[in-house]
Amino acid sequence: MAHIILTENLPGIRGLMAFRPQTAKPLNALAEVLLRSDEGLSKGERELIATYVSSLNDCFFCQNIHGAVAAYYFDEDLVKQVKADHSVADISDKLKALLNIAHRVQMGGKYVQEMQIQEARNAGATDLEIHDTVLIAAAFCMFNRYVDGLGTFAPDDAEMYKMRARKIAEETGYSNSKPN
Amino acid sequence: MAYIPLDDRLPGMRALLAFRPEIAPALMELMQVVMRSNEGLSIGEREMIATYVSALNDCYNCHHIHGEIAQCFFEDRPNLLEQIKNDYSSAPISERLKSILNIAGTVQKSGKWVDSEQIDAAKALGVSDLEIHDTVLIAAMFCFFNRYIDGLGVVSNDTLESLKSRAKIMAEQGYH
């Protein structure tokens, strides 16, 4: 049960957004600019970073919804590989290096060192891509804590996440998504 | 030096937002909406939560500036924020506020670590659902901002004077 009374029976962050629409608006706007751009990192790569960090934070709702969006752009098997061990997943060396940075950010901003940045640069990552990787990883350390810190529930039904993911990818994005 | 080329005349997050202006509107609106409200938690209490979490994350930029901003709202207790950073349980604040900081400190570790016992303790001291929601959100937000700033190696060029004067403006004007 959630730690606060969420009147509408909505899963994950959606229940919180219905509870507090004032904060839902900028949170959705933030998700939109973080994840719905193909400048530098593609939308799929952004969703993979979000999924990977959410899985490190063990946030069931976030890793499943963003994993489903990432799978929309790639495929389910690739998302599974990245969550299991990104260093042997079928992704570019650049994305592996960026996921190493994301992992450090998840542990704490101070864990990011020149070495990981240099490895990403050597693999071809730009300043913008490094910036966006840190930003997305850091933002999911917020979303994950928000969702789990208030004890929201997350359904187990993979189809729900898939349907919702398709809707986000094809129709609403994040800024126009409604809690229900 | 920061890991990406930033304008070092701009402090903390301002330098990052200047590097990536596309994200500034959403981020500043989030700050403004969450931090500049007196509904439930006061602005000073919100800044106190931000300061405490940033100190736990050892984010120099954030705990200094938000500590100075928060201090502007507690003029009757001149060293309050330093006391809270050192040990909030012995600081001169209400039991209610201590129960709120207790939740914030747990969120800093992980969302999953928040347990119903500490939530019930806060509720028993009169903390509302809205205040619990805002506490968790603020603590989570600063786990974000602290990582964003330190993860890109942003360095502080502030002096105590420049911190205090910026804090005073932000305490008065907010995050527009």
XYZ file of C-alpha atoms in Angstrom:
356
model
C 0.000 0.000 0.000
C 1.197 3.501 -0.778
C 2.428 5.637 2.120
C -0.132 8.356 1.307
C -3.754 8.085 0.230
C -3.855 8.042 -3.564
C -7.538 8.226 -4.418
C -7.299 6.941 -7.958
C -5.971 3.442 -8.250
C -3.214 4.243 -10.751
C 0.185 2.517 -10.878
C 3.631 3.986 -10.247
C 4.215 7.652 -10.904
C 0.740 8.014 -12.441
C -0.951 7.790 -9.037
C 1.381 10.515 -7.749
C 0.701 12.703 -10.753
C -3.034 12.435 -10.175
C -2.476 13.247 -6.473
C -0.446 16.377 -7.233
C -1.143 17.818 -10.721
C 0.896 20.975 -9.990
C 4.108 18.961 -9.810
C 3.026 16.495 -12.521
C 3.262 19.198 -15.182
C 6.964 20.115 -14.809
C 7.894 16.456 -14.125
C 6.272 15.416 -17.412
C 7.866 18.357 -19.217
C 11.232 17.257 -17.879
C 10.720 13.634 -19.005
C 9.775 14.982 -22.429
C 12.985 17.015 -22.936
C 15.175 14.268 -21.461
C 13.804 11.346 -23.409
C 12.056 12.579 -26.540
C 14.974 13.979 -28.480
C 17.191 12.442 -31.148
C 19.877 15.110 -30.868
C 23.075 13.180 -30.133
C 21.536 10.220 -28.325
C 18.499 8.645 -29.978
C 15.187 8.253 -28.159
C 15.854 4.532 -27.862
C 19.306 5.107 -26.326
C 17.846 7.598 -23.845
C 15.206 5.070 -22.808
C 17.901 2.401 -22.421
C 19.842 4.658 -20.022
C 16.626 5.338 -18.065
C 15.839 1.614 -17.934
C 19.369 0.658 -16.883
C 19.480 3.195 -14.018
C 15.958 2.255 -12.888
C 17.009 -1.372 -12.827
C 20.100 -0.527 -10.720
C 17.786 1.344 -8.354
C 15.491 -1.702 -8.394
C 12.472 0.449 -9.288
C 10.004 -2.049 -10.744
C 7.573 0.429 -12.309
C 10.205 2.651 -13.972
C 12.356 -0.163 -15.347
C 9.287 -1.853 -16.811
C 7.652 1.155 -18.424
C 10.915 2.585 -19.771
C 12.128 -0.902 -20.650
C 8.965 -1.296 -22.727
C 9.555 2.047 -24.466
C 13.204 1.086 -25.122
C 12.003 -2.255 -26.520
C 9.661 -0.332 -28.833
C 12.744 1.275 -30.440
C 15.047 -1.788 -30.188
C 13.714 -5.134 -29.019
C 12.944 -6.900 -25.773
C 15.994 -9.106 -25.908
C 18.364 -6.147 -26.123
C 16.733 -4.495 -23.101
C 17.159 -7.745 -21.163
C 20.829 -7.927 -22.174
C 21.508 -4.357 -21.035
C 19.843 -4.968 -17.672
C 21.686 -8.270 -17.156
C 25.191 -7.053 -18.134
C 25.553 -4.102 -20.479
C 29.266 -4.809 -21.041
C 28.420 -7.899 -23.132
C 25.173 -6.579 -24.669
C 24.819 -6.140 -28.407
C 25.335 -2.347 -28.320
C 28.091 0.017 -29.500
C 31.227 0.635 -27.444
C 30.103 4.256 -27.167
C 26.809 3.262 -25.538
C 28.636 0.844 -23.224
C 30.933 3.663 -22.106
C 27.945 5.968 -21.557
C 26.182 3.283 -19.509
C 29.353 3.018 -17.385
C 28.982 6.747 -16.671
C 25.270 6.261 -15.906
C 26.187 3.510 -13.440
C 28.603 5.861 -11.651
C 25.955 8.589 -11.494
C 23.539 6.096 -9.946
C 26.076 5.391 -7.178
C 26.610 9.118 -6.609
C 27.728 12.113 -8.701
C 31.165 12.005 -7.105
C 31.817 8.494 -8.396
C 32.103 9.829 -11.942
C 35.784 10.292 -12.687
C 37.861 11.633 -15.552
C 38.602 8.028 -16.546
C 35.009 7.117 -17.465
C 34.584 10.423 -19.295
C 37.777 9.819 -21.276
C 36.697 6.290 -22.201
C 33.395 7.633 -23.513
C 35.190 10.310 -25.534
C 37.602 7.718 -26.965
C 34.568 5.711 -28.092
C 33.246 8.823 -29.900
C 30.842 10.345 -27.354
C 30.354 14.126 -27.636
C 30.091 16.635 -24.782
C 26.364 16.842 -25.402
C 25.968 13.061 -25.213
C 28.001 12.894 -22.001
C 25.937 15.731 -20.554
C 22.638 14.100 -21.503
C 23.755 10.738 -20.116
C 24.576 12.251 -16.720
C 21.354 14.268 -16.776
C 19.123 11.279 -17.627
C 20.845 8.987 -15.105
C 20.567 11.653 -12.386
C 16.919 12.392 -13.210
C 16.021 8.716 -12.861
C 17.621 8.699 -9.424
C 14.851 11.200 -8.688
C 11.943 9.482 -10.485
C 12.857 6.095 -8.946
C 13.041 7.520 -5.416
C 9.797 9.437 -5.898
C 7.918 6.329 -7.078
C 9.361 3.913 -4.485
C 9.737 6.383 -1.601
C 5.968 6.846 -1.555
C 5.346 3.108 -1.788
C 3.298 3.160 -4.997
C 2.181 -0.165 -6.468
C 3.271 -1.506 -9.846
C 1.282 -4.095 -11.790
C 2.982 -7.253 -13.001
C 1.216 -7.339 -16.362
C 3.791 -6.997 -19.172
C 1.035 -6.197 -21.695
C 0.021 -3.073 -19.751
C 3.559 -1.682 -20.008
C 3.767 -2.562 -23.699
C 0.484 -0.841 -24.516
C 1.375 2.217 -22.516
C 4.840 2.324 -24.124
C 3.382 2.257 -27.621
C 1.041 5.077 -26.714
C 3.923 7.169 -25.344
C 6.139 6.452 -28.363
C 3.501 6.952 -31.057
C 0.953 9.381 -29.676
C 1.422 11.288 -26.472
C 5.099 11.499 -25.601
C 5.432 12.431 -21.926
C 4.199 16.000 -21.906
C 0.780 14.998 -23.231
C 0.423 11.780 -21.279
C -2.422 11.678 -18.780
C -2.254 9.678 -15.560
C -5.273 7.574 -16.574
C 37.554 21.703 -14.081
C 34.189 20.432 -15.260
C 34.070 17.424 -17.614
C 32.372 19.443 -20.370
C 33.084 23.043 -21.462
C 31.035 25.324 -19.205
C 30.993 29.079 -18.666
C 32.867 29.271 -15.367
C 31.425 32.710 -14.594
C 28.068 31.005 -13.975
C 27.501 29.230 -10.658
C 26.442 25.576 -10.221
C 23.427 24.532 -12.169
C 23.233 27.851 -14.035
C 26.340 26.855 -15.989
C 24.755 23.517 -16.937
C 21.504 25.154 -18.001
C 23.458 27.600 -20.168
C 25.193 24.629 -21.826
C 21.831 22.926 -22.492
C 19.155 25.655 -22.622
C 16.469 23.227 -23.891
C 16.125 21.697 -20.450
C 16.084 24.956 -18.492
C 12.336 25.758 -18.662
C 11.199 22.366 -17.292
C 13.893 22.268 -14.634
C 13.321 25.802 -13.397
C 9.563 25.311 -13.343
C 10.018 22.149 -11.279
C 12.212 24.071 -8.820
C 9.783 26.973 -8.649
C 6.645 24.846 -8.170
C 8.146 22.485 -5.589
C 10.435 24.812 -3.631
C 8.504 28.093 -3.632
C 5.275 27.089 -1.947
C 4.065 27.577 1.603
C 1.251 25.050 1.224
C 1.940 22.525 3.985
C 5.729 22.843 4.260
C 7.067 26.408 4.342
C 9.641 27.636 1.819
C 12.249 27.609 4.588
C 11.432 23.999 5.510
C 11.654 22.967 1.845
C 15.085 24.588 1.535
C 16.109 22.845 4.772
C 15.217 19.424 3.319
C 17.157 20.314 0.137
C 20.183 21.351 2.201
C 20.118 18.249 4.378
C 19.904 15.837 1.419
C 22.624 17.738 -0.482
C 24.887 17.508 2.570
C 24.269 13.738 2.774
C 25.196 13.518 -0.916
C 28.265 15.650 -0.151
C 27.370 18.057 -2.980
C 29.387 21.153 -2.125
C 27.620 23.488 -4.574
C 24.102 22.501 -3.513
C 24.437 22.246 0.246
C 26.214 25.597 0.432
C 23.809 27.625 -1.683
C 20.622 25.979 -0.380
C 21.981 26.132 3.163
C 22.383 29.897 2.801
C 18.952 30.248 1.194
C 17.335 28.200 3.987
C 19.168 30.198 6.645
C 17.471 33.392 5.334
C 14.162 31.950 6.601
C 15.433 31.185 10.128
C 16.947 34.477 11.220
C 16.116 33.746 14.859
C 18.497 30.735 14.777
C 21.675 31.985 13.038
C 23.547 28.637 12.826
C 20.552 26.416 12.287
C 21.524 24.968 8.931
C 25.052 24.163 10.090
C 23.533 22.360 13.075
C 21.205 20.399 10.810
C 24.059 19.369 8.523
C 26.015 18.152 11.568
C 23.195 16.387 13.404
C 19.580 17.361 12.892
C 18.401 15.218 15.812
C 20.031 17.641 18.275
C 19.127 20.821 16.318
C 16.547 23.265 17.760
C 13.683 22.238 15.451
C 10.298 20.629 16.138
C 9.837 16.859 16.460
C 7.566 17.166 13.429
C 10.387 18.588 11.333
C 12.784 15.938 12.623
C 10.401 13.217 11.471
C 10.316 14.891 8.040
C 14.130 15.019 7.802
C 14.213 11.391 8.891
C 12.121 10.458 5.822
C 14.263 12.687 3.562
C 17.440 10.985 4.816
C 16.017 7.594 3.949
C 14.992 8.718 0.451
C 18.603 9.847 -0.043
C 19.734 6.237 0.458
C 16.979 4.713 -1.672
C 13.254 5.061 -2.253
C 12.847 1.455 -1.211
C 14.247 2.101 2.242
C 11.358 4.320 3.317
C 9.263 2.207 5.695
C 5.783 2.566 7.104
C 7.163 2.940 10.626
C 8.812 6.285 9.872
C 5.811 7.401 7.845
C 3.477 6.535 10.754
C 5.796 8.382 13.162
C 5.568 11.503 11.001
C 1.786 11.207 10.669
C 1.459 10.837 14.456
C 3.248 14.196 14.776
C 0.705 15.824 12.465
C 2.527 15.593 9.143
C -0.044 15.502 6.321
C -0.053 13.330 3.197
C 0.752 16.393 1.132
C 3.761 17.184 3.332
C 4.989 13.593 3.099
C 4.575 13.715 -0.675
C 6.498 16.987 -0.938
C 9.239 15.753 1.426
C 9.857 12.643 -0.675
C 9.739 14.657 -3.900
C 12.181 17.322 -2.650
C 14.603 14.709 -1.292
C 14.399 12.808 -4.601
C 14.876 16.019 -6.620
C 18.083 16.824 -4.799
C 19.394 13.293 -5.369
C 18.931 14.308 -9.006
C 20.461 17.807 -8.872
C 23.416 16.713 -6.706
C 24.268 13.943 -9.171
C 23.807 16.217 -12.174
C 26.227 18.793 -10.778
C 28.858 16.472 -9.304
C 28.539 13.909 -12.104
C 29.715 16.574 -14.566
C 32.436 17.771 -12.216
C 31.047 21.294 -11.776
C 33.386 23.319 -9.562
C 32.300 26.116 -7.239
C 33.926 29.522 -7.608
C 31.830 30.998 -4.816
C 33.169 32.860 -1.822
C 31.175 33.132 1.388
C 30.146 36.659 0.326
C 29.035 35.674 -3.171
C 27.083 32.722 -1.733
C 25.307 34.906 0.781
C 24.376 37.597 -1.709
C 23.070 35.084 -4.287
C 21.180 33.225 -1.564
C 19.498 36.427 -0.418
C 18.268 37.167 -3.958
C 17.028 33.582 -4.433
C 15.329 33.576 -1.012
C 13.475 36.733 -2.034
C 12.796 36.038 -5.700
C 12.750 32.266 -6.140
C 13.775 30.328 -9.226
C 12.118 32.152 -12.123
